[in-house]
CSV table of C-alpha atoms in Angstrom, one decimal:
chain,number,residue,atom,x,y,z
R,1,MET,CA,-26.1,13.8,1.2
R,2,SER,CA,-28.8,11.5,-0.2
R,3,ILE,CA,-28.4,7.9,0.7
R,4,ARG,CA,-31.5,5.7,0.8
R,5,ASN,CA,-32.4,4.2,4.1
R,6,SER,CA,-32.1,0.6,3.0
R,7,ILE,CA,-28.5,1.1,2.0
R,8,ALA,CA,-27.6,3.0,5.1
R,9,ALA,CA,-29.0,0.1,7.1
R,10,MET,CA,-26.4,-2.2,5.5
R,11,GLN,CA,-23.4,-0.5,7.0
R,12,LYS,CA,-22.9,-2.7,10.0
R,13,GLU,CA,-23.2,-5.9,7.9
R,14,LEU,CA,-20.8,-4.6,5.2
R,15,ALA,CA,-18.3,-3.2,7.8
R,16,ALA,CA,-18.2,-6.7,9.3
R,17,TYR,CA,-17.2,-8.2,5.9
R,18,ARG,CA,-14.6,-5.4,5.5
R,19,ARG,CA,-13.0,-6.1,8.8
R,20,GLU,CA,-12.9,-9.8,8.1
R,21,LEU,CA,-11.1,-9.0,4.9
R,22,HIS,CA,-8.8,-6.6,6.7
R,23,GLN,CA,-7.7,-9.3,9.2
R,24,ASN,CA,-6.9,-11.7,6.4
R,25,PRO,CA,-5.0,-9.8,3.7
R,26,GLN,CA,-3.3,-11.5,0.8
R,27,THR,CA,-1.3,-10.1,-2.1
R,28,SER,CA,-1.3,-10.5,-5.9
R,29,TYR,CA,-3.0,-13.7,-7.2
R,30,GLU,CA,-3.0,-15.2,-3.7
R,31,GLU,CA,-6.3,-13.6,-2.5
R,32,GLU,CA,-8.0,-16.8,-1.7
R,33,PHE,CA,-9.6,-15.5,1.5
R,34,ALA,CA,-11.2,-12.6,-0.2
R,35,SER,CA,-12.2,-14.7,-3.2
R,36,ASN,CA,-13.9,-17.3,-1.0
R,37,LEU,CA,-15.7,-14.7,1.1
R,38,ILE,CA,-17.0,-12.9,-2.1
R,39,ALA,CA,-18.1,-16.2,-3.6
R,40,GLU,CA,-19.8,-17.3,-0.4
R,41,LYS,CA,-21.9,-14.1,-0.2
R,42,LEU,CA,-22.8,-14.1,-3.9
R,43,THR,CA,-24.0,-17.7,-3.6
R,44,GLU,CA,-25.9,-16.8,-0.5
R,45,TRP,CA,-27.7,-14.0,-2.3
R,46,GLY,CA,-28.4,-16.1,-5.4
R,47,ILE,CA,-26.1,-14.1,-7.7
R,48,GLU,CA,-24.7,-15.8,-10.8
R,49,HIS,CA,-20.9,-15.5,-10.8
R,50,GLU,CA,-17.8,-17.1,-12.4
R,51,ARG,CA,-14.6,-17.7,-10.5
R,52,GLY,CA,-11.0,-18.1,-11.7
R,53,TRP,CA,-10.5,-14.8,-13.6
R,54,ALA,CA,-6.9,-13.9,-13.3
R,55,VAL,CA,-6.5,-16.8,-10.8
R,56,THR,CA,-8.5,-15.4,-7.8
R,57,GLY,CA,-10.9,-12.9,-9.5
R,58,ILE,CA,-14.6,-13.1,-9.8
R,59,VAL,CA,-17.1,-11.7,-12.3
R,60,ALA,CA,-20.8,-11.6,-11.2
R,61,LYS,CA,-23.8,-10.9,-13.3
R,62,ILE,CA,-27.1,-9.3,-12.3
R,63,ASP,CA,-29.9,-8.7,-14.9
R,64,GLY,CA,-32.4,-6.0,-14.4
R,65,GLU,CA,-36.2,-6.4,-14.3
R,66,THR,CA,-36.0,-5.9,-18.1
R,67,ASN,CA,-33.3,-5.9,-20.7
R,68,SER,CA,-34.9,-4.1,-23.6
R,69,SER,CA,-32.0,-1.7,-23.8
R,70,GLY,CA,-29.5,-4.5,-24.4
R,71,LYS,CA,-27.0,-2.5,-22.4
R,72,ALA,CA,-24.5,-3.7,-19.9
R,73,ILE,CA,-22.0,-1.9,-17.6
R,74,GLY,CA,-19.2,-3.1,-15.3
R,75,LEU,CA,-18.4,-2.1,-11.8
R,76,ARG,CA,-15.0,-2.9,-10.5
R,77,ALA,CA,-13.4,-3.4,-7.0
R,78,ASP,CA,-9.8,-4.5,-6.4
R,79,ILE,CA,-9.4,-7.2,-3.7
R,80,ASP,CA,-5.6,-7.5,-3.0
R,81,ALA,CA,-3.5,-6.2,-0.1
R,82,LEU,CA,0.1,-5.0,0.3
R,83,ASP,CA,3.4,-6.3,1.7
R,84,ILE,CA,3.4,-3.9,4.7
R,85,THR,CA,3.5,-4.6,8.4
R,86,GLU,CA,0.4,-3.0,9.9
R,87,ALA,CA,0.7,-0.3,12.6
R,88,SER,CA,-2.9,1.1,12.6
R,89,GLY,CA,-3.6,-0.1,16.2
R,90,GLN,CA,-7.2,-1.2,15.2
R,91,GLU,CA,-8.9,-4.1,16.8
R,92,TRP,CA,-9.3,-5.7,13.4
R,93,ALA,CA,-5.7,-5.3,12.4
R,94,SER,CA,-4.0,-7.8,10.0
R,95,LYS,CA,-3.4,-11.3,11.4
R,96,ILE,CA,-1.0,-12.1,8.6
R,97,PRO,CA,2.6,-11.0,9.4
R,98,GLY,CA,4.0,-8.5,6.8
R,99,LYS,CA,0.8,-8.0,4.9
R,100,MET,CA,-2.0,-5.5,5.3
R,101,HIS,CA,-4.8,-3.8,3.5
R,102,GLY,CA,-3.0,-0.5,3.3
R,103,CYS,CA,-4.8,0.9,0.3
R,104,GLY,CA,-8.5,0.2,1.2
R,105,HIS,CA,-9.2,-2.6,-1.2
R,106,ASP,CA,-11.0,-4.3,1.6
R,107,GLY,CA,-13.4,-1.4,1.7
R,108,HIS,CA,-13.8,-1.3,-2.1
R,109,THR,CA,-14.8,-5.0,-2.0
R,110,ALA,CA,-17.3,-4.4,0.8
R,111,MET,CA,-18.9,-1.5,-1.2
R,112,LEU,CA,-19.3,-3.7,-4.3
R,113,LEU,CA,-20.7,-6.6,-2.2
R,114,GLY,CA,-23.2,-4.1,-0.8
R,115,ALA,CA,-24.1,-3.0,-4.3
R,116,ALA,CA,-24.5,-6.6,-5.4
R,117,LYS,CA,-26.9,-7.4,-2.6
R,118,TYR,CA,-29.0,-4.3,-3.1
R,119,LEU,CA,-29.2,-4.7,-6.9
R,120,GLN,CA,-30.1,-8.4,-6.7
R,121,GLU,CA,-33.0,-7.5,-4.4
R,122,ASN,CA,-34.0,-4.3,-6.3
R,123,ARG,CA,-33.5,-4.9,-10.0
R,124,ASN,CA,-34.9,-1.4,-10.8
R,125,PHE,CA,-32.9,-1.1,-14.1
R,126,ASP,CA,-33.1,-2.2,-17.7
R,127,GLY,CA,-30.0,-4.1,-18.8
R,128,THR,CA,-27.2,-6.1,-17.2
R,129,VAL,CA,-24.6,-5.1,-14.5
R,130,TYR,CA,-21.4,-7.0,-14.2
R,131,LEU,CA,-19.5,-6.9,-10.9
R,132,ILE,CA,-15.8,-7.3,-11.3
R,133,PHE,CA,-13.8,-8.4,-8.3
R,134,GLN,CA,-10.3,-7.9,-9.6
R,135,PRO,CA,-7.1,-9.3,-8.0
R,136,ALA,CA,-3.5,-8.1,-8.2
R,137,GLU,CA,-3.9,-4.3,-8.6
R,138,GLU,CA,-0.8,-3.6,-6.5
R,139,GLY,CA,1.8,-4.2,-9.1
R,140,GLY,CA,0.5,-7.6,-10.4
R,141,GLY,CA,-1.5,-6.2,-13.3
R,142,GLY,CA,-4.6,-8.1,-12.5
R,143,ALA,CA,-6.7,-5.8,-14.8
R,144,ILE,CA,-4.3,-6.4,-17.7
R,145,LYS,CA,-4.5,-10.2,-17.1
R,146,MET,CA,-8.4,-10.1,-17.1
R,147,VAL,CA,-8.4,-8.2,-20.4
R,148,GLU,CA,-5.9,-10.7,-21.9
R,149,GLU,CA,-8.2,-13.6,-20.7
R,150,GLY,CA,-11.1,-12.1,-22.7
R,151,LEU,CA,-13.1,-10.3,-20.0
R,152,PHE,CA,-14.8,-7.9,-22.4
R,153,GLN,CA,-15.3,-10.6,-25.1
R,154,LYS,CA,-17.1,-12.9,-22.7
R,155,TYR,CA,-18.9,-10.1,-20.9
R,156,PRO,CA,-19.5,-7.2,-23.4
R,157,MET,CA,-19.9,-3.9,-21.6
R,158,ASP,CA,-20.9,-0.4,-22.8
R,159,GLY,CA,-19.0,1.1,-19.9
R,160,VAL,CA,-16.8,0.2,-17.0
R,161,TYR,CA,-16.4,2.2,-13.7
R,162,GLY,CA,-14.1,2.2,-10.7
R,163,LEU,CA,-13.6,4.2,-7.5
R,164,HIS,CA,-10.9,4.6,-4.9
R,165,ASN,CA,-11.0,5.9,-1.4
R,166,TRP,CA,-9.0,9.1,-1.0
R,167,PRO,CA,-7.7,10.0,2.5
R,168,LYS,CA,-6.5,13.4,1.3
R,169,MET,CA,-10.2,14.5,0.8
R,170,PRO,CA,-12.7,14.8,3.7
R,171,LYS,CA,-15.4,12.1,3.9
R,172,GLY,CA,-18.3,13.1,1.7
R,173,GLN,CA,-16.3,14.7,-1.0
R,174,ILE,CA,-15.7,13.4,-4.5
R,175,GLY,CA,-13.0,14.1,-7.0
R,176,LEU,CA,-12.9,13.2,-10.7
R,177,THR,CA,-11.9,14.7,-14.0
R,178,PRO,CA,-12.3,14.0,-17.7
R,179,GLY,CA,-9.1,12.8,-19.3
R,180,PRO,CA,-6.1,11.5,-17.3
R,181,ILE,CA,-6.7,11.0,-13.5
R,182,MET,CA,-3.8,8.6,-12.7
R,183,ALA,CA,-0.5,8.3,-14.4
R,184,SER,CA,1.2,5.5,-16.2
R,185,SER,CA,3.9,3.5,-14.3
R,186,ASP,CA,7.0,2.2,-16.1
R,187,GLU,CA,10.2,0.7,-14.9
R,188,ILE,CA,13.7,1.5,-16.1
R,189,SER,CA,16.9,-0.4,-15.6
R,190,ILE,CA,20.3,0.9,-16.9
R,191,THR,CA,23.4,-1.2,-16.6
R,192,VAL,CA,26.7,0.8,-17.0
R,193,LYS,CA,29.6,-1.5,-18.0
R,194,GLY,CA,33.1,-0.1,-17.5
R,195,ARG,CA,36.4,-1.6,-16.5
R,196,GLY,CA,37.2,-1.9,-12.9
R,197,GLY,CA,40.5,-1.7,-11.1
R,198,HIS,CA,42.4,0.0,-8.3
R,199,ALA,CA,40.8,3.2,-7.0
R,200,ALA,CA,44.3,4.8,-6.8
R,201,MET,CA,44.8,4.3,-10.5
R,202,PRO,CA,41.6,5.4,-12.2
R,203,HIS,CA,43.4,6.2,-15.4
R,204,GLU,CA,43.7,2.5,-16.0
R,205,CYS,CA,40.0,2.0,-15.6
R,206,VAL,CA,36.7,3.0,-17.1
R,207,ASP,CA,34.9,4.1,-14.0
R,208,PRO,CA,31.1,3.1,-14.3
R,209,VAL,CA,30.4,5.1,-11.1
R,210,ILE,CA,31.4,8.4,-12.8
R,211,VAL,CA,29.4,7.4,-15.9
R,212,ALA,CA,26.3,6.5,-13.9
R,213,ALA,CA,26.5,9.8,-12.0
R,214,GLN,CA,26.6,11.7,-15.3
R,215,ILE,CA,23.6,9.7,-16.7
R,216,VAL,CA,21.5,10.3,-13.5
R,217,THR,CA,22.0,14.0,-13.9
R,218,ALA,CA,21.5,14.1,-17.6
R,219,LEU,CA,18.3,12.1,-17.5
R,220,GLN,CA,16.6,14.9,-15.6
R,221,THR,CA,16.9,17.1,-18.7
R,222,ILE,CA,14.5,14.8,-20.5
R,223,VAL,CA,11.7,16.2,-18.3
R,224,SER,CA,13.0,19.8,-18.2
R,225,ARG,CA,14.2,20.1,-21.8
R,226,ASN,CA,12.5,17.5,-24.0
R,227,THR,CA,9.0,17.5,-22.5
R,228,ASN,CA,6.4,20.2,-23.3
R,229,ALA,CA,6.1,22.4,-20.2
R,230,VAL,CA,2.3,21.9,-20.0
R,231,ASP,CA,2.7,18.1,-20.1
R,232,THR,CA,3.4,16.3,-16.8
R,233,VAL,CA,6.2,13.7,-16.7
R,234,VAL,CA,8.2,12.3,-13.8
R,235,LEU,CA,11.5,10.4,-14.2
R,236,THR,CA,13.0,9.3,-10.9
R,237,ILE,CA,16.1,7.1,-10.4
R,238,THR,CA,15.5,5.3,-7.1
R,239,ASN,CA,18.5,3.0,-6.9
R,240,ILE,CA,22.2,3.1,-7.7
R,241,ASN,CA,23.8,-0.3,-7.2
R,242,GLY,CA,27.5,-1.1,-7.7
R,243,GLY,CA,30.8,-1.6,-6.0
R,244,THR,CA,32.2,-4.3,-3.8
R,245,GLY,CA,31.9,-2.4,-0.5
R,246,ALA,CA,35.6,-1.7,-0.5
R,247,SER,CA,36.8,1.9,-0.6
R,248,ASN,CA,39.7,1.2,-2.9
R,249,VAL,CA,38.1,-0.8,-5.7
R,250,ILE,CA,36.4,0.6,-8.9
R,251,PRO,CA,33.7,-1.8,-9.9
R,252,ASP,CA,33.1,-3.2,-13.4
R,253,THR,CA,29.4,-2.3,-13.5
R,254,VAL,CA,26.8,-0.1,-11.9
R,255,GLU,CA,23.1,-0.5,-12.2
R,256,LEU,CA,20.5,2.3,-12.1
R,257,THR,CA,16.8,1.6,-11.6
R,258,GLY,CA,13.8,3.9,-11.4
R,259,THR,CA,10.4,4.8,-12.6
R,260,VAL,CA,8.7,6.9,-15.3
R,261,ARG,CA,5.2,8.4,-14.8
R,262,ALA,CA,3.2,10.2,-17.5
R,263,PHE,CA,-0.3,10.9,-18.6
R,264,LYS,CA,0.2,10.6,-22.4
R,265,PHE,CA,1.2,7.5,-24.3
R,266,GLU,CA,3.4,9.6,-26.7
R,267,SER,CA,5.2,11.0,-23.7
R,268,ARG,CA,6.1,7.5,-22.5
R,269,GLU,CA,7.5,6.7,-26.0
R,270,MET,CA,9.5,9.9,-26.1
R,271,VAL,CA,11.0,9.3,-22.6
R,272,GLU,CA,12.0,5.7,-23.5
R,273,ARG,CA,13.7,6.9,-26.7
R,274,ARG,CA,15.6,9.7,-24.9
R,275,ILE,CA,16.7,7.5,-22.0
R,276,ARG,CA,18.3,5.1,-24.5
R,277,GLU,CA,19.9,8.0,-26.5
R,278,VAL,CA,21.2,9.9,-23.5
R,279,SER,CA,22.6,6.9,-21.7
R,280,LYS,CA,24.3,5.4,-24.7
R,281,SER,CA,25.8,8.7,-25.7
R,282,ILE,CA,27.2,9.5,-22.3
R,283,ALA,CA,28.6,6.0,-21.9
R,284,ALA,CA,30.3,6.2,-25.2
R,285,ALA,CA,31.9,9.5,-24.3
R,286,PHE,CA,33.6,7.9,-21.4
R,287,GLY,CA,34.5,4.7,-23.2
R,288,ALA,CA,31.9,2.6,-21.4
R,289,GLU,CA,28.9,0.6,-22.6
R,290,VAL,CA,25.4,0.6,-21.4
R,291,GLU,CA,22.3,-1.7,-21.5
R,292,CYS,CA,18.9,-0.1,-21.1
R,293,CYS,CA,15.7,-1.9,-20.3
R,294,TYR,CA,12.4,0.0,-20.3
R,295,THR,CA,9.3,-1.9,-19.1
R,296,TYR,CA,5.8,-0.6,-19.8
R,297,ASP,CA,3.8,-1.6,-16.7
R,298,TYR,CA,0.5,0.3,-16.1
R,299,ASP,CA,-1.1,2.5,-18.7
R,300,PRO,CA,-2.4,5.9,-17.5
R,301,THR,CA,-6.0,5.9,-16.2
R,302,ILE,CA,-7.8,8.1,-18.7
R,303,ASN,CA,-11.5,8.9,-18.1
R,304,HIS,CA,-13.7,9.3,-21.1
R,305,ALA,CA,-15.3,12.7,-21.2
R,306,GLY,CA,-18.9,11.7,-21.6
R,307,GLU,CA,-18.8,9.1,-18.9
R,308,ALA,CA,-17.0,11.5,-16.5
R,309,ALA,CA,-19.7,14.1,-17.0
R,310,ILE,CA,-22.4,11.5,-16.2
R,311,CYS,CA,-20.5,10.4,-13.0
R,312,ALA,CA,-20.0,14.0,-12.0
R,313,ASP,CA,-23.8,14.6,-12.3
R,314,ILE,CA,-24.6,11.5,-10.3
R,315,THR,CA,-22.2,12.3,-7.5
R,316,ARG,CA,-23.6,15.9,-7.3
R,317,GLU,CA,-27.0,14.4,-6.8
R,318,ILE,CA,-25.8,12.2,-4.0
R,319,PHE,CA,-23.2,14.4,-2.3
R,320,GLY,CA,-24.2,17.9,-3.2
R,321,THR,CA,-22.7,20.2,-5.9
R,322,GLU,CA,-20.4,21.8,-3.3
R,323,ASN,CA,-18.8,18.5,-2.5
R,324,VAL,CA,-17.9,17.4,-6.0
R,325,ASN,CA,-14.8,18.6,-7.8
R,326,GLY,CA,-15.3,17.6,-11.5
R,327,ASN,CA,-11.9,18.9,-12.6
R,328,ILE,CA,-9.6,17.7,-9.8
R,329,GLU,CA,-5.9,17.7,-10.3
R,330,PRO,CA,-4.7,14.3,-11.5
R,331,CYS,CA,-2.3,12.1,-9.4
R,332,MET,CA,1.1,10.8,-10.6
R,333,GLY,CA,0.4,7.6,-8.8
R,334,ALA,CA,-0.7,4.6,-11.0
R,335,GLU,CA,-3.7,2.3,-11.1
R,336,ASP,CA,-4.2,-0.7,-13.5
R,337,PHE,CA,-7.8,0.3,-14.1
R,338,GLY,CA,-6.4,2.1,-17.1
R,339,ALA,CA,-6.2,-1.2,-18.8
R,340,PHE,CA,-10.0,-1.5,-18.7
R,341,LEU,CA,-10.5,2.1,-19.9
R,342,LYS,CA,-8.3,1.4,-22.9
R,343,GLU,CA,-10.8,-1.2,-24.0
R,344,VAL,CA,-14.2,0.2,-22.8
R,345,PRO,CA,-15.4,3.8,-22.1
R,346,GLY,CA,-15.8,4.6,-18.5
R,347,CYS,CA,-14.8,6.7,-15.5
R,348,TYR,CA,-12.7,6.3,-12.3
R,349,ILE,CA,-13.4,8.6,-9.3
R,350,TRP,CA,-11.9,9.3,-5.9
R,351,MET,CA,-14.1,9.2,-2.8
R,352,GLY,CA,-13.0,11.1,0.3
R,353,GLN,CA,-12.6,9.3,3.5
R,354,GLY,CA,-10.6,11.7,5.6
R,355,GLU,CA,-11.7,12.9,9.1
R,356,PRO,CA,-10.4,16.5,9.4
R,357,ALA,CA,-11.8,16.9,12.9
R,358,GLN,CA,-9.8,13.9,14.1
R,359,PRO,CA,-6.2,14.6,13.1
R,360,ASP,CA,-4.8,11.4,14.5
R,361,SER,CA,-7.4,9.2,12.8
R,362,PRO,CA,-6.0,6.3,10.7
R,363,HIS,CA,-8.5,7.3,8.1
R,364,ASN,CA,-6.3,10.4,7.4
R,365,LYS,CA,-3.1,8.4,6.9
R,366,ALA,CA,-1.8,8.2,3.3
R,367,LEU,CA,-2.5,5.2,1.2
R,368,HIS,CA,0.3,2.6,1.6
R,369,ASN,CA,1.1,3.9,5.1
R,370,ALA,CA,1.4,1.3,7.8
R,371,GLY,CA,-0.9,3.3,10.0
R,372,TYR,CA,-3.7,3.6,7.5
R,373,ASP,CA,-7.2,2.1,7.8
R,374,PHE,CA,-10.3,2.3,5.6
R,375,ASN,CA,-13.2,4.4,6.9
R,376,ASP,CA,-16.2,2.1,7.3
R,377,THR,CA,-18.6,5.0,7.4
R,378,VAL,CA,-17.9,5.6,3.7
R,379,ILE,CA,-19.2,2.2,2.7
R,380,PRO,CA,-22.8,3.2,2.3
R,381,MET,CA,-21.7,6.2,0.2
R,382,GLY,CA,-19.9,3.8,-2.2
R,383,VAL,CA,-22.9,1.5,-2.4
R,384,GLU,CA,-25.3,4.4,-3.1
R,385,TYR,CA,-22.9,5.6,-5.9
R,386,TRP,CA,-22.8,2.1,-7.5
R,387,VAL,CA,-26.6,1.7,-7.3
R,388,LYS,CA,-27.4,5.2,-8.6
R,389,LEU,CA,-24.9,4.8,-11.4
R,390,THR,CA,-26.5,1.5,-12.4
R,391,GLU,CA,-30.0,2.9,-12.3
R,392,THR,CA,-29.0,6.0,-14.2
R,393,LEU,CA,-27.0,4.3,-17.0
R,394,LEU,CA,-29.4,1.4,-17.4
R,395,GLY,CA,-32.6,3.5,-17.4
R,396,ARG,CA,-34.1,3.0,-13.9
R,397,LYS,CA,-37.7,1.8,-14.2
R,398,THR,CA,-40.5,3.7,-12.4
């Protein structure tokens, strides 16, 4: 592994910032503690920055020693936490009841702060790097909001890049792939309207429970029979709500809610169309009515092939060829970084943080697990990646 000494020497300082962030987690658009800490450090280091993007977000700017290339890139870190009660047992555990950094965004922020400090002191590149500290990744669509507010119009970029810690991979390993790496995330809500009555006289009713059950089963055929077998789609009904609680009453309505995940935009459109067709047809067959609501939330995160190839080469230089999987299997989880990649070419990678030799380590816990904690020893790896990426893409001076 090749990490320059000056970056390795920053670990203790950056880990302290990370643990401060971890103790003070805040969720979507409320990340005032993180925003203030980031702004404080950027100001201390003399880095130009603008606050107020998507409420609590910050965009910082660092110019290289020269700018003859006219090029600019963006590096992004998410800063928000989750509504989870922490059970990691760490000394620096959350001090905010019911909230924790259960996805490692505190670590991502520390990595980008480290890159900011190093690049400000060592402007060994030709062009401009923008540091994007983005709020509300966890369901709040912070990336989408920043795009809508004109991020790429005010700060034009030739490429944008993101990373995420990955407990499933050992520390020192990297995963990425050209094309989709994270799925889209959409919400579905189906309200079945029947005619309630006495459970002992169902012939006088239109039972929405029966209709809903038929719809749940039939919706699974959208994946198994309407989707190309080589295309990956997930359709999951997660809630069935209806009834009064009484065992002898047929309700008037039943509501189904769930999620759809896909890697292709056309797959999402097909699934939405078929959900509406299947649900309405089944309801009609039983004499019921149905209302379908399909909400497009996060787009798939789709890496651009050229940028992914460059990132693969850079990570091989840092971590060794044997530790980089450049065609890793994508994840059906979602990430709003896809909104950036729809606007600007770029690449999103996974950085291993697992400790296989320590099975009970919180660094091995799954993302969004109450026992999870970010692995501070990974921070210099992330800083080195950001710095090497900047110097490579913006033509490092010699």
